Coordinates of C-alpha atoms in Angstrom, one line a residue:
Chain A
X597 CA -67.1 192.5 -18.5
X598 CA -65.6 189.0 -18.5
X599 CA -69.1 187.5 -18.2
X600 CA -70.4 189.6 -21.1
X601 CA -67.5 188.4 -23.3
X602 CA -68.2 184.8 -22.5
X603 CA -71.8 185.4 -23.3
X604 CA -70.9 186.8 -26.7
X605 CA -68.6 183.9 -27.3
X606 CA -71.3 181.5 -26.3
X607 CA -73.7 183.1 -28.7
X608 CA -71.1 183.0 -31.5
X609 CA -70.4 179.4 -30.8
X610 CA -74.1 178.6 -30.9
X611 CA -74.6 180.5 -34.1
X612 CA -71.6 178.6 -35.6
X613 CA -73.1 175.3 -34.5
X614 CA -76.4 176.2 -36.2
X615 CA -74.6 177.2 -39.4
X616 CA -72.6 174.0 -39.4
X617 CA -75.7 171.9 -38.8
X618 CA -77.4 173.7 -41.6
X619 CA -74.6 173.0 -44.1
X620 CA -74.0 169.3 -43.4
X621 CA -75.1 167.2 -46.4
X622 CA -74.7 163.5 -45.4
X623 CA -71.0 163.0 -44.7
X624 CA -70.0 166.5 -46.1
X625 CA -69.4 169.2 -43.6
X626 CA -69.2 172.5 -45.4
X627 CA -68.1 174.5 -42.4
X628 CA -65.1 172.1 -41.8
X629 CA -64.3 172.4 -45.5
X630 CA -64.3 176.2 -45.2
X631 CA -61.9 175.8 -42.3
X632 CA -59.7 173.5 -44.3
X633 CA -59.6 176.1 -47.1
X634 CA -58.7 178.8 -44.7
X635 CA -55.9 176.6 -43.3
X636 CA -54.3 176.0 -46.7
X637 CA -54.6 179.7 -47.5
X638 CA -52.8 180.5 -44.3
X639 CA -50.1 178.0 -45.1
X640 CA -49.6 179.7 -48.5
X641 CA -49.1 183.0 -46.9
X642 CA -46.7 181.6 -44.4
X643 CA -44.8 179.8 -47.1
X644 CA -44.5 183.1 -49.0
X645 CA -43.2 184.8 -45.8
X646 CA -40.6 182.1 -45.4
X647 CA -39.6 182.6 -49.0
X648 CA -39.3 186.4 -48.4
X649 CA -37.2 185.7 -45.3
X650 CA -34.9 183.4 -47.2
X651 CA -34.5 186.0 -50.0
X652 CA -33.4 188.5 -47.4
X653 CA -30.9 186.0 -46.0
X654 CA -29.3 185.7 -49.4
X655 CA -28.7 181.9 -49.1
X656 CA -29.3 180.6 -52.7
X657 CA -30.1 177.0 -51.6
X658 CA -32.5 178.3 -48.9
X659 CA -34.2 180.5 -51.4
X660 CA -34.5 177.6 -53.9
X661 CA -35.9 175.3 -51.2
X662 CA -38.4 177.9 -49.9
X663 CA -39.5 178.7 -53.5
X664 CA -40.1 175.0 -54.2
X665 CA -42.2 174.7 -51.0
X666 CA -44.1 177.8 -51.7
X667 CA -44.9 176.7 -55.3
X668 CA -46.1 173.3 -54.0
X669 CA -48.3 174.9 -51.4
X670 CA -49.7 177.2 -54.0
X671 CA -50.5 174.2 -56.1
X672 CA -52.2 172.5 -53.2
X673 CA -54.2 175.7 -52.6
X674 CA -55.4 175.7 -56.2
X675 CA -56.5 172.1 -55.8
X676 CA -58.2 172.9 -52.5
X677 CA -60.1 175.8 -54.1
X678 CA -61.1 173.6 -57.0
X679 CA -62.3 170.9 -54.7
X680 CA -64.2 173.3 -52.5
X681 CA -66.0 174.8 -55.6
X682 CA -66.9 171.3 -56.8
X683 CA -68.2 170.5 -53.4
X684 CA -70.4 173.6 -53.3
X685 CA -71.7 172.8 -56.8
X686 CA -72.5 169.2 -55.7
X687 CA -74.2 170.3 -52.6
X688 CA -76.3 172.8 -54.5
X689 CA -77.2 170.1 -57.0
X690 CA -78.0 167.6 -54.2
X691 CA -75.4 165.2 -55.5
X692 CA -74.2 163.5 -52.3
X693 CA -71.6 161.2 -54.0
X694 CA -70.0 164.1 -55.8
X695 CA -70.0 166.2 -52.7
X696 CA -68.3 163.4 -50.7
X697 CA -65.7 162.9 -53.4
X698 CA -65.0 166.6 -53.5
X699 CA -64.7 166.6 -49.8
X700 CA -62.1 163.8 -50.0
X701 CA -60.2 165.8 -52.7
X702 CA -60.2 168.8 -50.4
X703 CA -58.8 166.8 -47.5
X704 CA -56.1 165.4 -49.8
X705 CA -55.2 168.9 -50.9
X706 CA -55.0 170.1 -47.3
X707 CA -52.6 167.2 -46.5
X708 CA -50.6 168.0 -49.6
X709 CA -50.3 171.6 -48.5
X710 CA -49.1 170.6 -45.0
X711 CA -46.6 168.2 -46.6
X712 CA -45.3 170.8 -49.0
X713 CA -45.0 173.3 -46.2
X714 CA -42.9 170.8 -44.2
X715 CA -40.7 170.1 -47.2
X716 CA -42.3 167.1 -48.8
X717 CA -42.5 168.4 -52.4
X718 CA -43.7 166.3 -55.4
X719 CA -40.6 165.1 -57.2
X720 CA -41.6 165.1 -60.8
X721 CA -44.2 166.3 -63.3
X722 CA -44.9 162.7 -64.3
X723 CA -45.9 161.8 -60.8
X724 CA -47.9 165.0 -60.5
X725 CA -49.6 164.5 -63.8
X726 CA -50.4 160.9 -62.9
X727 CA -51.8 161.9 -59.6
X728 CA -53.8 164.7 -61.1
X729 CA -55.2 162.3 -63.6
X730 CA -56.1 159.8 -60.9
X731 CA -57.8 162.5 -58.9
X732 CA -59.6 163.7 -62.0
X733 CA -61.1 160.2 -62.3
X734 CA -63.3 160.7 -59.3
X735 CA -66.5 161.8 -60.9
X736 CA -69.1 159.8 -62.7
X737 CA -67.9 160.1 -66.2
X738 CA -64.3 159.4 -65.4
X739 CA -62.8 162.7 -66.3
X740 CA -62.8 166.4 -65.2
X741 CA -66.1 168.1 -65.5
X742 CA -69.4 167.9 -63.8
X743 CA -70.6 164.8 -62.0
X744 CA -72.9 162.8 -64.3
X745 CA -71.2 163.9 -67.5
X746 CA -70.2 161.3 -70.0
X747 CA -66.4 160.9 -70.6
X748 CA -65.2 162.7 -73.7
X749 CA -64.9 159.8 -76.2
X750 CA -63.0 162.1 -78.5
X751 CA -60.2 162.6 -76.0
X752 CA -56.8 162.8 -77.6
X753 CA -54.2 161.3 -75.2
X754 CA -51.2 163.1 -76.7
X755 CA -52.6 166.5 -75.9
X756 CA -51.5 168.3 -72.8
X757 CA -53.5 167.6 -69.6
X758 CA -54.8 171.2 -69.6
X759 CA -56.2 170.8 -73.1
X760 CA -57.7 167.4 -72.4
X761 CA -59.5 168.8 -69.3
X762 CA -60.7 171.7 -71.3
X763 CA -62.2 169.5 -74.0
X764 CA -63.8 167.3 -71.3
X765 CA -65.6 170.4 -70.1
X766 CA -66.7 171.4 -73.6
X767 CA -67.8 167.9 -74.4
X768 CA -69.9 168.0 -71.2
X769 CA -71.7 171.1 -72.4
X770 CA -72.5 169.6 -75.7
X771 CA -73.4 166.2 -74.2
X772 CA -75.8 167.7 -71.7
X773 CA -77.6 169.9 -74.3
X774 CA -77.7 167.8 -77.4
X775 CA -80.9 166.1 -78.7
X776 CA -79.0 163.1 -79.9
X777 CA -77.1 161.9 -76.9
X778 CA -74.2 164.1 -77.8
X779 CA -71.7 161.3 -78.6
X780 CA -70.5 162.9 -81.8
X781 CA -67.7 165.3 -82.3
X782 CA -68.3 169.1 -82.2
X783 CA -70.0 170.0 -85.4
X784 CA -70.2 166.4 -86.7
X785 CA -73.3 165.7 -88.5
X786 CA -75.5 162.7 -89.2
X787 CA -74.6 160.9 -92.3
X788 CA -76.2 163.5 -94.6
X789 CA -77.3 164.0 -98.1
X790 CA -74.3 165.2 -99.9
Chain B
X737 CA -73.6 142.4 -90.1
X738 CA -72.8 139.2 -88.2
X739 CA -69.1 140.2 -87.9
X740 CA -70.1 143.5 -86.4
X741 CA -72.5 141.8 -83.9
X742 CA -69.7 139.5 -83.0
X743 CA -67.3 142.4 -82.5
X744 CA -69.8 144.0 -80.2
X745 CA -70.2 140.9 -78.1
X746 CA -66.5 140.3 -77.8
X747 CA -66.0 143.9 -76.8
X748 CA -68.7 143.7 -74.2
X749 CA -67.4 140.4 -72.9
X750 CA -63.9 142.0 -72.5
X751 CA -65.5 144.9 -70.7
X752 CA -67.3 142.6 -68.3
X753 CA -64.2 140.5 -67.6
X754 CA -62.0 143.5 -67.0
X755 CA -64.7 145.1 -64.8
X756 CA -65.2 142.2 -62.5
X757 CA -61.5 141.3 -62.3
X758 CA -60.5 144.7 -61.0
X759 CA -59.5 145.7 -57.5
X760 CA -61.8 148.6 -57.3
X761 CA -64.5 149.7 -59.7
X762 CA -67.3 152.2 -59.9
X763 CA -70.1 151.5 -62.3
X764 CA -72.6 154.2 -63.2
X765 CA -75.8 154.0 -65.2
X766 CA -78.0 156.6 -66.8
X767 CA -81.0 156.2 -69.0
X768 CA -82.7 158.9 -71.1
X769 CA -86.1 158.5 -72.5
X770 CA -87.3 161.3 -74.8
X771 CA -90.4 161.9 -76.8
X772 CA -90.2 164.5 -79.5
X773 CA -90.9 166.0 -82.9
X774 CA -88.4 166.2 -85.8
X775 CA -89.5 168.5 -88.6
X776 CA -87.0 167.3 -91.2
X777 CA -86.0 163.8 -90.5
X778 CA -84.2 163.2 -93.8
X779 CA -82.4 166.5 -93.7
X780 CA -83.6 167.6 -97.1
X781 CA -84.2 171.1 -98.6
X782 CA -87.5 170.3 -100.3
X783 CA -90.3 167.8 -99.4
X784 CA -89.4 167.7 -95.8
X785 CA -90.6 164.7 -93.9
X786 CA -91.6 165.4 -90.3
X787 CA -92.2 162.8 -87.6
X788 CA -92.8 162.2 -83.9
X789 CA -90.2 160.0 -82.3
X790 CA -89.4 158.3 -79.1
X791 CA -85.8 157.6 -78.2
X792 CA -83.9 155.7 -75.5
X793 CA -80.2 156.6 -74.7
X794 CA -78.3 154.5 -72.3
X795 CA -75.0 155.5 -70.6
X796 CA -73.1 152.8 -68.9
X797 CA -69.6 153.7 -67.6
X798 CA -67.2 151.8 -65.4
X799 CA -64.1 153.3 -63.8
X800 CA -61.7 150.5 -62.8
X801 CA -58.6 150.7 -60.7
X802 CA -56.7 147.6 -61.8
X803 CA -53.7 148.4 -59.6
X804 CA -52.1 151.4 -57.9
X805 CA -50.4 152.2 -61.2
X806 CA -53.1 151.2 -63.7
X807 CA -56.7 152.4 -64.2
X808 CA -59.2 152.0 -67.0
X809 CA -62.4 153.6 -68.1
X810 CA -65.1 151.7 -70.1
X811 CA -68.1 153.4 -71.6
X812 CA -71.0 152.2 -73.7
X813 CA -73.7 154.4 -75.1
X814 CA -76.4 152.8 -77.3
X815 CA -79.1 154.9 -78.7
X816 CA -82.4 153.6 -80.1
X817 CA -84.7 155.9 -81.9
X818 CA -88.2 155.0 -83.1
X819 CA -89.6 157.4 -85.7
X820 CA -93.3 157.1 -86.4
X821 CA -93.3 158.5 -89.9
X822 CA -89.9 157.5 -91.3
X823 CA -88.5 154.6 -93.2
X824 CA -87.1 152.7 -91.5
X825 CA -88.9 153.4 -88.3
X826 CA -86.2 152.2 -85.9
X827 CA -82.6 153.5 -86.1
X828 CA -79.8 153.0 -83.6
X829 CA -76.3 154.1 -82.8
X830 CA -73.7 152.3 -80.8
X831 CA -70.7 154.0 -79.1
X832 CA -68.2 152.0 -77.2
X833 CA -65.1 153.6 -75.6
X834 CA -62.3 152.2 -73.5
X835 CA -59.2 154.0 -72.1
X836 CA -56.3 152.5 -70.2
X837 CA -53.8 154.5 -68.2
X838 CA -50.6 153.0 -66.9
X839 CA -47.7 154.6 -65.0
X840 CA -44.7 152.6 -66.2
X841 CA -42.4 154.4 -63.9
X842 CA -42.1 157.7 -62.2
X843 CA -41.0 159.1 -65.5
X844 CA -43.1 157.2 -68.1
X845 CA -46.9 157.2 -68.3
X846 CA -48.9 155.4 -71.0
X847 CA -52.4 155.9 -72.2
X848 CA -54.3 153.7 -74.7
X849 CA -57.8 154.4 -76.0
X850 CA -60.2 153.0 -78.5
X851 CA -63.5 154.4 -79.7
X852 CA -65.9 152.3 -81.7
X853 CA -69.1 153.5 -83.4
X854 CA -71.7 151.7 -85.4
X855 CA -74.4 153.7 -87.0
X856 CA -77.3 151.7 -88.1
X857 CA -79.4 154.1 -90.2
X858 CA -80.9 152.9 -93.4
X859 CA -82.9 155.2 -95.6
X860 CA -81.1 158.4 -94.6
X861 CA -80.1 160.0 -97.9
X862 CA -81.7 160.6 -101.3
X863 CA -79.2 163.1 -102.7
X864 CA -76.0 162.0 -104.3
X865 CA -75.3 159.2 -101.9
X866 CA -77.0 155.9 -101.7
X867 CA -79.9 155.3 -99.3
X868 CA -77.9 153.0 -97.1
X869 CA -75.9 155.2 -94.6
X870 CA -74.8 152.5 -92.2
X871 CA -71.1 152.7 -91.2
X872 CA -68.6 151.4 -88.8
X873 CA -65.9 153.7 -87.3
X874 CA -63.0 152.8 -85.1
X875 CA -60.3 155.0 -83.7
X876 CA -57.3 153.6 -81.8
X877 CA -55.0 156.0 -80.0
X878 CA -52.0 155.7 -77.8
X879 CA -49.6 158.1 -76.1
X880 CA -46.5 158.1 -73.9
X881 CA -45.5 160.9 -71.5
X882 CA -41.9 160.9 -70.5
X883 CA -40.6 163.3 -67.9
X884 CA -37.3 164.9 -68.7
X885 CA -36.9 167.0 -65.6
X886 CA -39.0 168.6 -62.8
X887 CA -40.1 171.2 -65.3
X888 CA -40.5 169.5 -68.6
X889 CA -41.8 166.4 -70.4
X890 CA -42.3 165.1 -73.9
X891 CA -45.5 163.5 -75.2
X892 CA -45.5 161.2 -78.2
X893 CA -48.6 159.7 -79.6
X894 CA -50.2 158.0 -82.6
X895 CA -53.7 157.1 -83.8
X896 CA -55.4 155.0 -86.4
X897 CA -58.9 155.7 -87.5
X898 CA -61.0 153.8 -90.1
X899 CA -64.5 154.1 -91.4
X900 CA -66.3 151.4 -93.4
X901 CA -69.7 151.9 -95.0
X902 CA -72.1 149.0 -95.4
X903 CA -73.0 149.9 -98.9
X904 CA -70.3 148.6 -101.2
X905 CA -71.2 151.0 -104.0
X906 CA -70.7 154.0 -101.6
X907 CA -67.8 152.8 -99.4
X908 CA -65.9 150.8 -101.9
X909 CA -66.9 150.2 -105.4
X910 CA -66.0 152.4 -108.3
X911 CA -64.6 155.8 -108.0
X912 CA -66.3 156.8 -111.3
X913 CA -69.7 156.2 -109.7
X914 CA -69.0 158.2 -106.6
X915 CA -67.8 155.4 -104.3
X916 CA -64.6 154.9 -102.4
X917 CA -65.8 156.7 -99.3
X918 CA -64.2 154.2 -97.0
X919 CA -61.1 155.6 -95.5
X920 CA -58.1 155.0 -93.2
X921 CA -56.3 157.8 -91.4
X922 CA -53.1 157.7 -89.4
X923 CA -52.1 160.5 -87.1
X924 CA -48.8 161.1 -85.2
X925 CA -48.0 163.8 -82.8
X926 CA -45.0 164.8 -80.7
X927 CA -44.7 167.7 -78.3
X928 CA -42.3 169.1 -75.7
X929 CA -44.1 170.7 -72.7
X930 CA -42.4 172.9 -70.2
X931 CA -43.6 174.5 -67.0
X932 CA -42.9 178.2 -67.5
X933 CA -44.6 179.1 -64.2
X934 CA -45.6 176.3 -61.8
X935 CA -49.3 175.4 -62.0
X936 CA -49.9 178.6 -64.0
X937 CA -48.3 178.5 -67.4
X938 CA -47.1 175.7 -69.6
X939 CA -45.4 176.2 -73.0
X940 CA -45.7 173.7 -75.8
X941 CA -43.7 173.0 -78.9
X942 CA -45.1 170.3 -81.2
X943 CA -45.6 168.7 -84.6
X944 CA -48.5 166.9 -85.9
X945 CA -48.7 164.6 -89.0
X946 CA -51.9 163.2 -90.6
X947 CA -52.2 160.9 -93.6
X948 CA -55.6 160.2 -94.9
X949 CA -56.4 157.7 -97.6
X950 CA -59.7 157.0 -99.2
X951 CA -60.5 153.6 -100.6
X952 CA -59.1 152.5 -104.0
X953 CA -57.6 155.1 -106.3
X954 CA -59.5 158.0 -105.0
X955 CA -56.6 159.6 -103.2
X956 CA -56.5 161.5 -99.9
X957 CA -54.2 164.0 -98.3
X958 CA -51.0 164.2 -96.1
X959 CA -50.5 167.1 -93.7
X960 CA -47.7 168.2 -91.5
X961 CA -48.2 171.0 -88.9
X962 CA -45.7 172.6 -86.6
X963 CA -47.1 174.6 -83.7
X964 CA -46.3 176.6 -80.6
X965 CA -48.8 176.5 -77.7
X966 CA -49.6 177.7 -74.2
X967 CA -51.9 176.4 -71.4
X968 CA -52.6 179.2 -68.9
X969 CA -54.4 179.1 -65.6
X970 CA -55.3 182.7 -65.3
X971 CA -57.0 182.1 -61.9
X972 CA -59.0 179.3 -60.3
X973 CA -62.0 180.4 -62.4
X974 CA -60.4 181.0 -65.8
X975 CA -58.2 178.8 -67.9
X976 CA -57.1 179.1 -71.5
X977 CA -55.2 177.4 -74.1
X978 CA -53.8 178.1 -77.6
X979 CA -51.9 176.3 -80.3
X980 CA -50.7 178.4 -83.3
X981 CA -48.7 177.1 -86.2
X982 CA -48.6 176.4 -89.9
X983 CA -49.5 173.3 -91.8
X984 CA -48.1 172.0 -95.1
X985 CA -50.5 169.8 -97.1
X986 CA -50.3 167.5 -100.1
X987 CA -53.8 166.6 -101.4
X988 CA -53.8 163.6 -103.7
X989 CA -56.7 163.8 -106.1
X990 CA -56.1 160.4 -107.7
X991 CA -53.4 161.0 -110.3
X992 CA -52.5 164.6 -109.4
X993 CA -51.2 166.2 -106.3
X994 CA -51.8 169.7 -105.0
X995 CA -49.6 171.3 -102.4
X996 CA -50.9 173.9 -100.1
X997 CA -50.1 175.7 -96.9
X998 CA -52.5 177.0 -94.3
X999 CA -52.6 178.3 -90.7
X1000 CA -53.0 175.8 -87.9
X1001 CA -55.1 177.2 -85.0
X1002 CA -56.6 175.8 -81.9
X1003 CA -57.6 177.9 -78.9
X1004 CA -60.0 177.7 -76.0
X1005 CA -61.2 179.4 -72.9
X1006 CA -63.0 178.0 -69.9
X1007 CA -64.7 180.5 -67.5
X1008 CA -66.5 179.6 -64.3
X1009 CA -67.7 183.0 -62.9
X1010 CA -69.6 181.3 -60.1
X1011 CA -69.9 177.8 -58.8
X1012 CA -73.2 177.6 -60.7
X1013 CA -72.0 178.8 -64.0
X1014 CA -69.7 177.3 -66.6
X1015 CA -68.9 178.9 -70.0
X1016 CA -66.4 177.5 -72.5
X1017 CA -65.5 177.9 -76.1
X1018 CA -63.0 176.9 -78.7
X1019 CA -61.9 177.9 -82.2
X1020 CA -59.9 175.8 -84.7
X1021 CA -58.6 175.9 -88.2
X1022 CA -57.0 173.0 -90.0
X1023 CA -57.0 170.7 -93.0
X1024 CA -59.6 168.0 -92.5
X1025 CA -61.1 165.1 -94.4
X1026 CA -63.9 165.9 -96.9
X1027 CA -67.4 165.0 -95.9
X1028 CA -68.7 164.2 -99.3
X1029 CA -67.8 162.1 -102.4
X1030 CA -66.5 165.0 -104.5
X1031 CA -63.5 166.5 -102.8
X1032 CA -60.6 164.8 -101.0
X1033 CA -59.9 167.4 -98.3
X1034 CA -61.2 170.6 -96.9
X1035 CA -59.8 173.7 -95.1
X1036 CA -62.0 173.8 -92.0
X1037 CA -62.8 176.5 -89.5
X1038 CA -64.8 175.5 -86.5
X1039 CA -66.2 177.4 -83.5
X1040 CA -67.8 175.6 -80.4
X1041 CA -69.5 177.4 -77.5
X1042 CA -70.9 175.8 -74.4
X1043 CA -72.8 177.2 -71.4
X1044 CA -74.3 175.7 -68.3
X1045 CA -76.1 177.4 -65.5
X1046 CA -77.7 176.0 -62.3
X1047 CA -80.7 178.3 -61.9
X1048 CA -81.6 176.7 -58.5
X1049 CA -80.5 173.5 -56.8
X1050 CA -83.0 171.6 -58.9
X1051 CA -83.2 173.5 -62.2
X1052 CA -80.3 173.7 -64.6
X1053 CA -79.8 174.9 -68.2
X1054 CA -77.3 173.7 -70.8
X1055 CA -76.7 175.2 -74.2
X1056 CA -74.2 174.7 -77.0
X1057 CA -73.5 176.1 -80.4
X1058 CA -71.1 174.8 -83.0
X1059 CA -70.3 176.4 -86.3
X1060 CA -68.3 174.7 -89.0
X1061 CA -67.1 176.5 -92.2
X1062 CA -65.7 174.1 -94.8
X1063 CA -63.8 175.4 -97.7
X1064 CA -63.4 173.1 -100.6
X1065 CA -60.8 174.2 -103.1
X1066 CA -61.5 173.1 -106.7
X1067 CA -58.0 171.7 -106.7
X1068 CA -59.1 169.2 -104.0
X1069 CA -61.6 167.6 -106.4
X1070 CA -60.9 164.0 -107.0
X1071 CA -59.8 163.4 -110.6
X1072 CA -62.5 160.9 -111.5
X1073 CA -65.3 163.4 -110.7
X1074 CA -67.2 164.1 -113.9
X1075 CA -69.4 167.1 -112.8
X1076 CA -68.7 170.8 -112.7
X1077 CA -65.4 171.5 -110.9
X1078 CA -65.5 174.6 -108.7
X1079 CA -64.7 176.0 -105.3
X1080 CA -67.4 175.4 -102.7
X1081 CA -68.2 176.6 -99.2
X1082 CA -70.3 174.7 -96.7
X1083 CA -71.6 176.2 -93.5
X1084 CA -73.0 174.0 -90.8
X1085 CA -74.5 175.3 -87.5
X1086 CA -76.0 173.4 -84.6
X1087 CA -77.7 175.2 -81.7
X1088 CA -78.9 173.1 -78.7
X1089 CA -80.7 174.0 -75.5
X1090 CA -81.8 171.8 -72.7
X1091 CA -83.5 172.4 -69.4
X1092 CA -83.4 169.9 -66.6
X1093 CA -85.4 169.6 -63.4
X1094 CA -84.2 167.3 -60.7
X1095 CA -87.2 165.6 -59.2
X1096 CA -85.3 163.6 -56.6
X1097 CA -81.9 162.1 -56.2
X1098 CA -82.2 159.8 -59.2
X1099 CA -84.8 161.3 -61.5
X1100 CA -84.8 164.3 -63.8
X1101 CA -87.3 165.8 -66.2
X1102 CA -85.9 167.4 -69.3
X1103 CA -87.0 169.6 -72.2
X1104 CA -84.7 170.2 -75.2
X1105 CA -84.6 171.9 -78.5
X1106 CA -82.0 171.6 -81.3
X1107 CA -81.7 173.6 -84.5
X1108 CA -79.4 172.7 -87.3
X1109 CA -78.8 174.3 -90.6
X1110 CA -76.5 173.7 -93.5
X1111 CA -75.9 176.3 -96.2
X1112 CA -73.7 176.0 -99.3
X1113 CA -72.9 178.3 -102.2
X1114 CA -72.9 175.5 -104.7
X1115 CA -75.4 173.1 -106.3
X1116 CA -73.0 170.3 -105.7
X1117 CA -73.9 170.0 -102.0
X1118 CA -77.2 169.9 -100.3
X1119 CA -78.9 172.4 -98.0
X1120 CA -81.4 172.0 -95.2
X1121 CA -82.6 173.2 -91.9
X1122 CA -84.0 171.1 -89.1
X1123 CA -85.8 171.6 -85.8
X1124 CA -86.0 168.9 -83.1
X1125 CA -88.0 169.3 -79.9
X1126 CA -88.2 166.8 -77.1
X1127 CA -89.3 166.3 -73.5
X1128 CA -87.8 163.5 -71.5
X1129 CA -87.1 161.6 -68.3
X1130 CA -83.5 160.8 -67.1
X1131 CA -82.8 158.2 -64.6
X1132 CA -79.3 158.4 -62.9
X1133 CA -78.2 155.5 -60.7

């Protein structure tokens, strides 16, 4: 029985190795990335459990602290999921640079989740916004969106980060489909007959 | 012309110095060569002129980390289009864009940007306007984010945009002859943003001010809008945003003023059902500058839709559609206009499709189609429709 179990485990390990080998694109290991994603998800669940335990304990400070940690872990999970999706897209498109960048983003998100779980929570929105902005600069065009997209030259800096990211994506759709280079605003026309 | 060339050289020199002086930089280059057919190159309703064309579009972008707290983005997109059966045969566009981000402190974050465009396109128009349609456009914007607490921040920003036409009679000149199309526009915006639910929902309360002035005594408009907004991450695949408010406008027609109120709307949705599919769309409604010499403002509704699909690892599709509905109130007509004064509606639709095949890491083959149509309910404005087909090669380094 014991021998049989080891045999099954060996087969599973071999299969896993094959899968891993099949999903490695240059420096990007998709299997490891999937493991990272699973780790942050597990941390999120554990953080929620800690929050529930604190709530049962009734200590207001403990509840606040556990809530902050849980929110921060959730944020890291969202970043990790986003990075993982970007990595999948990049691998599917054969874009090695973008895949590598997304892999780095994922690792950063995993570290952020571990930190948050252990109580190192980002202090302010400004820092968070700045960090998000810096991270969003990792692709070709210098903004959120697909690798290879041009930056949205109609970006409005006083808009919220969410709105700016949204318009970067929309600009990318227009830029990549237009017959004219796409560097004009949505609906903007050539200098036309009046 | 010499001044504009000099401006471009100075800008490019600044770009080069900043790029090579940085601590860390990433420079990317793309080149698109397209050969195609345009069935209405002058965008006219009658006597359409068709032509084959060959175009080259260059994208050069540089991302520069100047320090741990400062980064910059520089982007240059020149486009050169040779049209075999048009006059002039060669036209070009220049887009230059720069953005600087600086974290002043943990609480304060500054962004500055500048967008410059020069459109070199003689011989464009034969209706109403002069044949010379060359113009220079520049938009300078800046914003400051200041954090109030762990949940809230304020954003304050301002911008200055100008357009100058080469043709003096069209850009400057005499209002009585249809000129004074040069303009200056100043925008200011302030908003308070609060996290209602961490990383999920943000609420926004803001105000926006625009003052637009055409050259000379033509007039322009002022507009103040107050709005409430929300940015929502529904889940990792769906995000949405909305701004809803009311705007109060004062349209200056030269010697008279017309007050009006209108809704202010801006909303968008981004949906990524799979890692291979992106769908996004937005709608908006606001007071906007007129795009002709007759009126001084318009009430504008616009819809924009985009879609991208990776069919396989090598084949992808991109499509977009924009629809703009312009409402020109007779009261917005500039005083010096001597023709028939009436309300006018102008609809403009652009539909674009492009397929791309990735040959190898750096090379792509493309095929594209774009349809545009303009429809009006008045003889004051021109109508046309246009089809553009192209096949091309894209190099990405």
